[in-house]
Short mmCIF file of C-alpha atoms and ligand atoms in Angstrom, two decimals:
data_model
loop_
_atom_site.label_atom_id
_atom_site.label_comp_id
_atom_site.label_asym_id
_atom_site.label_seq_id
_atom_site.Cartn_x
_atom_site.Cartn_y
_atom_site.Cartn_z
CA UNK A 1 5.84 -7.08 167.82
CA UNK A 2 4.37 -9.32 170.42
CA UNK A 3 0.98 -8.37 171.84
CA UNK A 4 0.51 -10.23 174.84
CA UNK A 5 0.96 -9.32 178.64
CA UNK A 6 2.75 -10.51 181.34
CA UNK A 7 -0.23 -10.76 184.06
CA UNK A 8 2.30 -9.78 187.49
CA UNK A 9 1.37 -6.16 187.24
CA UNK A 10 1.15 -3.61 184.98
CA UNK A 11 4.73 -1.51 185.09
CA UNK A 12 4.13 0.50 181.17
CA UNK A 13 2.26 -0.40 178.70
CA UNK A 14 3.11 0.41 175.18
CA UNK A 15 0.77 0.74 171.78
CA UNK A 16 2.31 0.85 168.68
CA UNK A 17 1.18 2.62 165.65
CA UNK A 18 1.35 1.33 161.94
CA UNK A 19 -0.77 1.74 158.03
CA UNK A 20 -3.11 -1.32 159.84
CA UNK A 21 -3.82 -0.09 162.88
CA UNK A 22 -4.18 3.59 162.32
CA UNK A 23 -4.90 4.27 165.74
CA UNK A 24 -2.67 1.83 168.09
CA UNK A 25 -2.18 -1.49 168.91
CA UNK A 26 -1.68 -2.29 172.53
CA UNK A 27 1.68 -4.68 172.97
CA UNK A 28 3.43 -5.63 176.62
CA UNK A 29 6.52 -3.05 176.62
CA UNK A 30 8.32 -6.25 178.56
CA UNK A 31 8.21 -8.50 175.62
CA UNK A 32 10.82 -8.24 172.68
CA UNK A 33 8.85 -6.05 170.00
CA UNK A 34 11.88 -3.99 167.81
CA UNK A 35 13.52 -5.59 165.02
CA UNK A 36 16.63 -5.78 165.91
CA UNK A 37 17.53 -3.29 161.94
CA UNK A 38 15.32 -1.46 163.08
CA UNK A 39 17.09 1.89 162.96
CA UNK A 40 16.07 3.44 166.06
CA UNK A 41 18.61 0.49 167.18
CA UNK A 42 20.46 0.78 164.82
CA UNK A 43 21.53 3.86 164.03
CA UNK A 44 19.31 6.56 167.33
CA UNK A 45 17.60 7.29 163.47
CA UNK A 46 13.83 8.43 165.09
CA UNK A 47 12.87 11.25 167.11
CA UNK A 48 10.05 11.42 170.47
CA UNK A 49 8.88 13.98 173.40
CA UNK A 50 8.30 12.51 176.71
CA UNK A 51 5.01 14.53 177.78
CA UNK A 52 3.20 14.48 181.34
CA UNK A 53 -0.03 13.06 182.73
CA UNK A 54 -1.65 14.00 186.12
CA UNK A 55 -5.09 12.68 187.27
CA UNK A 56 -5.66 11.60 183.77
CA UNK A 57 -4.81 14.41 181.78
CA UNK A 58 -1.97 14.72 178.61
CA UNK A 59 -0.40 18.52 179.20
CA UNK A 60 0.37 20.26 176.73
CA UNK A 61 -0.16 17.58 174.33
CA UNK A 62 -0.96 19.39 172.14
CA UNK A 63 2.72 22.12 172.24
CA UNK A 64 4.68 17.61 172.25
CA UNK A 65 2.85 16.94 168.37
CA UNK A 66 3.14 20.17 166.65
CA UNK A 67 7.28 19.29 167.86
CA UNK A 68 7.53 15.92 166.82
CA UNK A 69 6.32 17.21 163.68
CA UNK A 70 8.99 20.09 163.35
CA UNK A 71 11.90 17.15 164.08
CA UNK A 72 10.06 15.44 161.15
CA UNK A 73 10.47 17.68 159.58
CA UNK A 74 14.29 18.58 160.81
CA UNK A 75 15.07 14.61 160.47
CA UNK A 76 12.92 14.02 156.96
CA UNK A 77 10.92 10.87 159.36
CA UNK A 78 6.88 10.50 157.91
CA UNK A 79 5.34 10.43 160.37
CA UNK A 80 1.43 9.94 161.20
CA UNK A 81 -0.90 12.67 161.61
CA UNK A 82 -1.60 13.54 165.30
CA UNK A 83 -5.10 12.00 164.92
CA UNK A 84 -3.15 8.69 165.42
CA UNK A 85 -1.38 9.38 168.57
CA UNK A 86 -4.14 10.73 170.59
CA UNK A 87 -5.85 7.87 169.47
CA UNK A 88 -2.89 5.29 170.87
CA UNK A 89 -2.95 7.89 174.30
CA UNK A 90 -6.17 7.17 174.68
CA UNK A 91 -5.88 3.56 174.02
CA UNK A 92 -3.09 3.05 176.56
CA UNK A 93 -4.54 5.08 178.71
CA UNK A 94 -7.97 2.45 178.35
CA UNK A 95 -5.56 -0.30 178.89
CA UNK A 96 -4.19 1.34 182.68
CA UNK A 97 -8.18 2.57 184.07
CA UNK A 98 -9.35 -1.37 182.78
CA UNK A 99 -5.69 -3.28 183.62
CA UNK A 100 -4.68 -1.56 187.35
CA UNK A 101 -6.23 1.69 187.84
CA UNK A 102 -4.65 4.59 187.02
CA UNK A 103 -1.60 6.05 188.25
CA UNK A 104 -1.89 9.48 189.93
CA UNK A 105 1.52 10.37 186.83
CA UNK A 106 2.11 8.69 183.71
CA UNK A 107 5.17 9.31 181.52
CA UNK A 108 4.30 9.11 177.77
CA UNK A 109 7.11 8.59 175.52
CA UNK A 110 6.70 8.75 171.95
CA UNK A 111 8.88 7.66 169.62
CA UNK A 112 9.10 7.48 165.03
CA UNK A 113 11.59 5.79 164.31
CA UNK A 114 12.96 6.26 160.50
CA UNK A 115 12.44 2.06 160.37
CA UNK A 116 13.63 -0.35 158.88
CA UNK A 117 16.66 0.40 155.79
CA UNK A 118 15.00 -0.25 152.37
CA UNK A 119 12.30 -1.79 153.65
CA UNK A 120 9.27 0.76 154.81
CA UNK A 121 6.62 -0.75 156.50
CA UNK A 122 4.47 1.19 153.80
CA UNK A 123 3.93 2.99 150.35
CA UNK A 124 2.02 5.42 152.85
CA UNK A 125 4.79 8.05 153.99
CA UNK A 126 3.74 7.95 157.62
CA UNK A 127 3.45 5.18 158.39
CA UNK A 128 6.08 4.02 156.75
CA UNK A 129 8.65 4.35 159.74
CA UNK A 130 7.98 1.92 163.17
CA UNK A 131 5.73 4.19 165.89
CA UNK A 132 4.88 3.56 169.43
CA UNK A 133 3.45 5.22 172.05
CA UNK A 134 4.86 4.01 175.96
CA UNK A 135 3.92 4.54 179.14
CA UNK A 136 4.90 4.91 182.53
CA UNK A 137 4.04 5.94 185.92
CA UNK A 138 6.04 8.21 186.85
CA UNK A 139 8.08 7.06 189.66
CA UNK A 140 7.75 9.28 193.77
CA UNK A 141 11.44 9.91 193.45
CA UNK A 142 10.82 12.39 190.64
CA UNK A 143 7.49 13.05 191.82
CA UNK A 144 8.91 14.69 195.21
CA UNK A 145 12.50 16.61 193.54
CA UNK A 146 9.95 18.42 191.84
CA UNK A 147 11.76 22.17 193.50
CA UNK A 148 14.38 20.75 195.18
CA UNK A 149 17.37 22.71 194.64
CA UNK A 150 19.60 21.09 193.21
CA UNK A 151 23.48 22.01 191.59
CA UNK A 152 24.45 21.91 187.99
CA UNK A 153 27.44 22.37 186.18
CA UNK A 154 28.20 24.18 182.98
CA UNK A 155 29.80 21.50 180.31
CA UNK A 156 30.89 22.88 177.03
CA UNK A 157 28.95 21.19 173.76
CA UNK A 158 31.49 21.72 171.12
CA UNK A 159 29.54 23.37 168.82
CA UNK A 160 29.79 26.95 168.27
CA UNK A 161 26.10 28.99 168.93
CA UNK A 162 25.64 29.46 165.15
CA UNK A 163 26.30 25.89 164.06
CA UNK A 164 22.67 24.46 164.29
CA UNK A 165 22.55 27.07 161.40
CA UNK A 166 24.79 26.69 159.72
CA UNK A 167 25.47 23.26 159.57
CA UNK A 168 21.63 21.66 159.44
CA UNK A 169 22.89 18.05 158.97
CA UNK A 170 23.81 18.21 162.67
CA UNK A 171 19.78 18.08 164.05
CA UNK A 172 20.76 20.31 167.17
CA UNK A 173 17.43 22.23 166.48
CA UNK A 174 15.98 18.52 166.63
CA UNK A 175 14.41 15.77 169.87
CA UNK A 176 15.72 12.87 168.19
CA UNK A 177 16.90 9.51 169.92
CA UNK A 178 20.14 10.09 170.00
CA UNK A 179 20.94 11.05 173.53
CA UNK A 180 23.32 9.07 175.01
CA UNK A 181 25.81 12.16 174.82
CA UNK A 182 23.14 14.20 176.83
CA UNK A 183 22.98 10.60 178.67
CA UNK A 184 26.99 10.66 179.22
CA UNK A 185 27.04 14.71 180.25
CA UNK A 186 24.42 13.86 183.45
CA UNK A 187 26.55 11.23 184.15
CA UNK A 188 29.75 13.18 184.59
CA UNK A 189 27.78 16.11 186.45
CA UNK A 190 27.14 13.09 188.56
CA UNK A 191 30.74 11.42 189.14
CA UNK A 192 31.85 15.57 189.27
CA UNK A 193 28.95 16.06 192.34
CA UNK A 194 26.59 18.38 190.46
CA UNK A 195 22.79 16.94 189.88
CA UNK A 196 22.51 18.47 186.14
CA UNK A 197 24.32 20.06 183.11
CA UNK A 198 23.96 22.76 182.08
CA UNK A 199 25.79 22.98 177.70
CA UNK A 200 26.81 26.26 176.45
CA UNK A 201 28.43 26.99 172.58
CA UNK A 202 32.13 26.99 171.65
CA UNK A 203 31.77 30.80 172.10
CA UNK A 204 30.80 31.03 175.12
CA UNK A 205 26.62 31.22 174.80
CA UNK A 206 24.17 29.34 177.43
CA UNK A 207 22.27 26.67 175.74
CA UNK A 208 20.30 24.03 177.73
CA UNK A 209 20.19 20.69 180.23
CA UNK A 210 20.31 17.69 178.10
CA UNK A 211 17.04 17.28 179.31
CA UNK A 212 15.64 20.45 179.90
CA UNK A 213 15.75 24.29 179.13
CA UNK A 214 17.42 27.09 180.76
CA UNK A 215 15.18 29.62 182.38
CA UNK A 216 16.97 33.06 184.70
CA UNK A 217 14.47 35.27 186.56
CA UNK A 218 15.03 38.81 189.12
CA UNK A 219 13.02 40.43 190.93
CA UNK A 220 13.11 44.48 191.09
CA UNK A 221 12.41 46.51 194.14
CA UNK A 222 8.78 46.58 193.42
CA UNK A 223 8.78 43.15 193.25
CA UNK A 224 7.99 42.69 189.48
CA UNK A 225 9.20 39.41 187.86
CA UNK A 226 11.16 39.24 184.49
CA UNK A 227 12.33 35.52 182.77
CA UNK A 228 13.96 35.65 180.31
CA UNK A 229 15.07 31.86 178.21
CA UNK A 230 17.43 31.21 175.67
CA UNK A 231 16.14 31.53 172.29
CA UNK A 232 15.66 28.19 169.84
CA UNK A 233 18.10 29.79 167.40
CA UNK A 234 21.53 28.72 169.64
CA UNK A 235 20.02 25.35 167.85
CA UNK A 236 18.63 24.23 170.86
CA UNK A 237 15.23 22.60 171.92
CA UNK A 238 11.92 24.88 171.84
CA UNK A 239 10.10 23.97 175.56
CA UNK A 240 6.68 23.11 175.40
CA UNK A 241 7.48 23.80 179.97
CA UNK A 242 9.16 26.89 179.49
CA UNK A 243 6.36 28.28 177.06
CA UNK A 244 3.29 27.02 179.60
CA UNK A 245 5.17 28.17 181.85
CA UNK A 246 5.82 31.98 179.58
CA UNK A 247 1.99 32.24 178.66
CA UNK A 248 0.77 31.43 182.58
CA UNK A 249 3.60 34.41 183.45
CA UNK A 250 2.05 36.86 181.28
CA UNK A 251 -1.18 36.20 182.56
CA UNK A 252 -0.17 36.88 185.14
CA UNK A 253 1.52 39.93 184.69
CA UNK A 254 5.29 39.39 184.79
CA UNK A 255 7.47 39.92 182.29
CA UNK A 256 9.29 38.14 179.44
CA UNK A 257 12.32 37.80 177.01
CA UNK A 258 13.92 35.30 174.78
CA UNK A 259 17.24 35.91 173.69
CA UNK A 260 21.18 34.86 173.74
CA UNK A 261 22.61 34.61 177.80
CA UNK A 262 26.15 34.07 177.55
CA UNK A 263 28.06 32.82 180.70
CA UNK A 264 28.68 36.38 181.68
CA UNK A 265 25.19 37.00 182.07
CA UNK A 266 24.67 33.54 183.23
CA UNK A 267 26.31 33.62 186.11
CA UNK A 268 24.92 37.49 187.03
CA UNK A 269 21.21 36.09 186.89
CA UNK A 270 19.48 36.88 189.90
CA UNK A 271 18.01 33.51 189.58
CA UNK A 272 18.07 30.18 187.93
CA UNK A 273 16.16 27.08 187.54
CA UNK A 274 15.63 23.90 184.48
CA UNK A 275 12.80 23.40 183.75
CA UNK A 276 10.71 19.71 180.89
CA UNK A 277 7.92 18.75 181.12
CA UNK A 278 8.36 15.72 183.50
CA UNK A 279 10.62 17.33 186.23
CA UNK A 280 9.07 20.02 185.92
CA UNK A 281 10.72 22.84 187.71
CA UNK A 282 13.51 22.42 189.37
CA UNK A 283 15.55 26.18 191.17
CA UNK A 284 19.26 26.13 190.58
CA UNK A 285 21.69 26.99 193.78
CA UNK A 286 25.20 26.41 192.27
CA UNK A 287 26.84 26.86 189.43
CA UNK A 288 30.24 25.27 188.96
CA UNK A 289 31.82 26.41 192.52
CA UNK A 290 29.26 29.60 192.26
CA UNK A 291 26.32 29.98 195.33
CA UNK A 292 22.91 31.41 193.63
CA UNK A 293 19.82 32.29 195.93
CA UNK A 294 17.01 30.43 195.29
CA UNK A 295 13.24 31.98 195.15
CA UNK A 296 10.31 29.16 196.84
CA UNK A 297 8.06 31.53 196.48
CA UNK A 298 8.70 32.05 192.39
CA UNK A 299 9.56 28.33 192.38
CA UNK A 300 6.28 27.71 193.67
CA UNK A 301 3.92 30.04 191.05
CA UNK A 302 6.14 28.72 188.13
CA UNK A 303 5.43 24.94 189.50
CA UNK A 304 1.20 26.23 189.89
CA UNK A 305 1.52 27.97 186.28
CA UNK A 306 2.56 24.72 185.02
CA UNK A 307 -0.68 23.12 187.14
CA UNK A 308 -3.39 25.64 185.95
CA UNK A 309 -2.03 24.95 182.16
CA UNK A 310 -2.51 22.56 179.15
C1 PLP B 401 17.78 18.81 175.02
C2 PLP B 401 15.79 19.10 175.69
N1 PLP B 401 15.88 20.68 175.96
C3 PLP B 401 14.64 20.97 176.23
C4 PLP B 401 13.86 20.58 177.21
C5 PLP B 401 12.45 20.63 177.59
O1 PLP B 401 11.88 20.22 176.83
P1 PLP B 401 9.90 20.10 177.57
O2 PLP B 401 9.89 21.40 178.45
O3 PLP B 401 8.90 20.12 176.21
O4 PLP B 401 9.83 19.25 177.77
C6 PLP B 401 13.60 18.84 177.18
C7 PLP B 401 12.88 17.64 177.84
O5 PLP B 401 13.36 16.75 177.77
C8 PLP B 401 15.55 18.29 176.48
O6 PLP B 401 15.21 17.47 176.58
#
């Protein structure tokens, strides 16, 4: 990988991790870096995490590393230890600091590819693949869209809710690089006048968004708020944003639960949101033709929970 920077501007920083640089080495992501035979490029055979950095603090870093390890286990991809990722992220942040100053918000993507087929990069299985960290400023449009109401469409993902357990080779619970289907679903939504998607199973269960977790909410006559989310057994990613919200919500005296949600139950929900690490919280005002009321007070509180924790 080339290591020289284009001197113009610091639009992004890359940090590669390998056996010789277990703490990471800076590279210029605007220059070609990856071998064309890398399985990340050839087959989308890799895993990733996307984290938010706000005011220099990496949010929910341990939870993301834990989920990366989970994806590594499901896919059988060897990954560097947590300390390597931590050191590489710190190195990337330092590079931003010294070269252009830290932007208020950065998105950090950790990627682990299975590497080049038949040519392990190291005999140590923790460094046999290709690993890098990419730091990019969060666009202002994304920051501004947080908390804004959205319209979603329900799209069938084509598997039943038991597929994850019955067919582990589908890698349904892993955060793999193979997001072409997720991106196609988002394009479909936009072409049909919606902002986002909620995937459903072929047997009528609510799953997740292409890049987010689904959250249902209700408020009873006494003002008591309850949150509910589909559980990961249906072949979805355990959301780190949802988990953080749950911890803070429970501490605030709200009640929470996770379990199966049918499409019929979703349509009867009082409030709905999509949650994710960078967009944070998006209240849903419409599911296909059906309109929902939003509760700005609860949405505000959810955003506040996320700024307190992790
Ligand atoms: C498919 C999918 N589900 C859920 C999420 C939400 O996860 P998190 O809250 O950890 O960002 C993501 C995030 O990218 C995702 O891609």
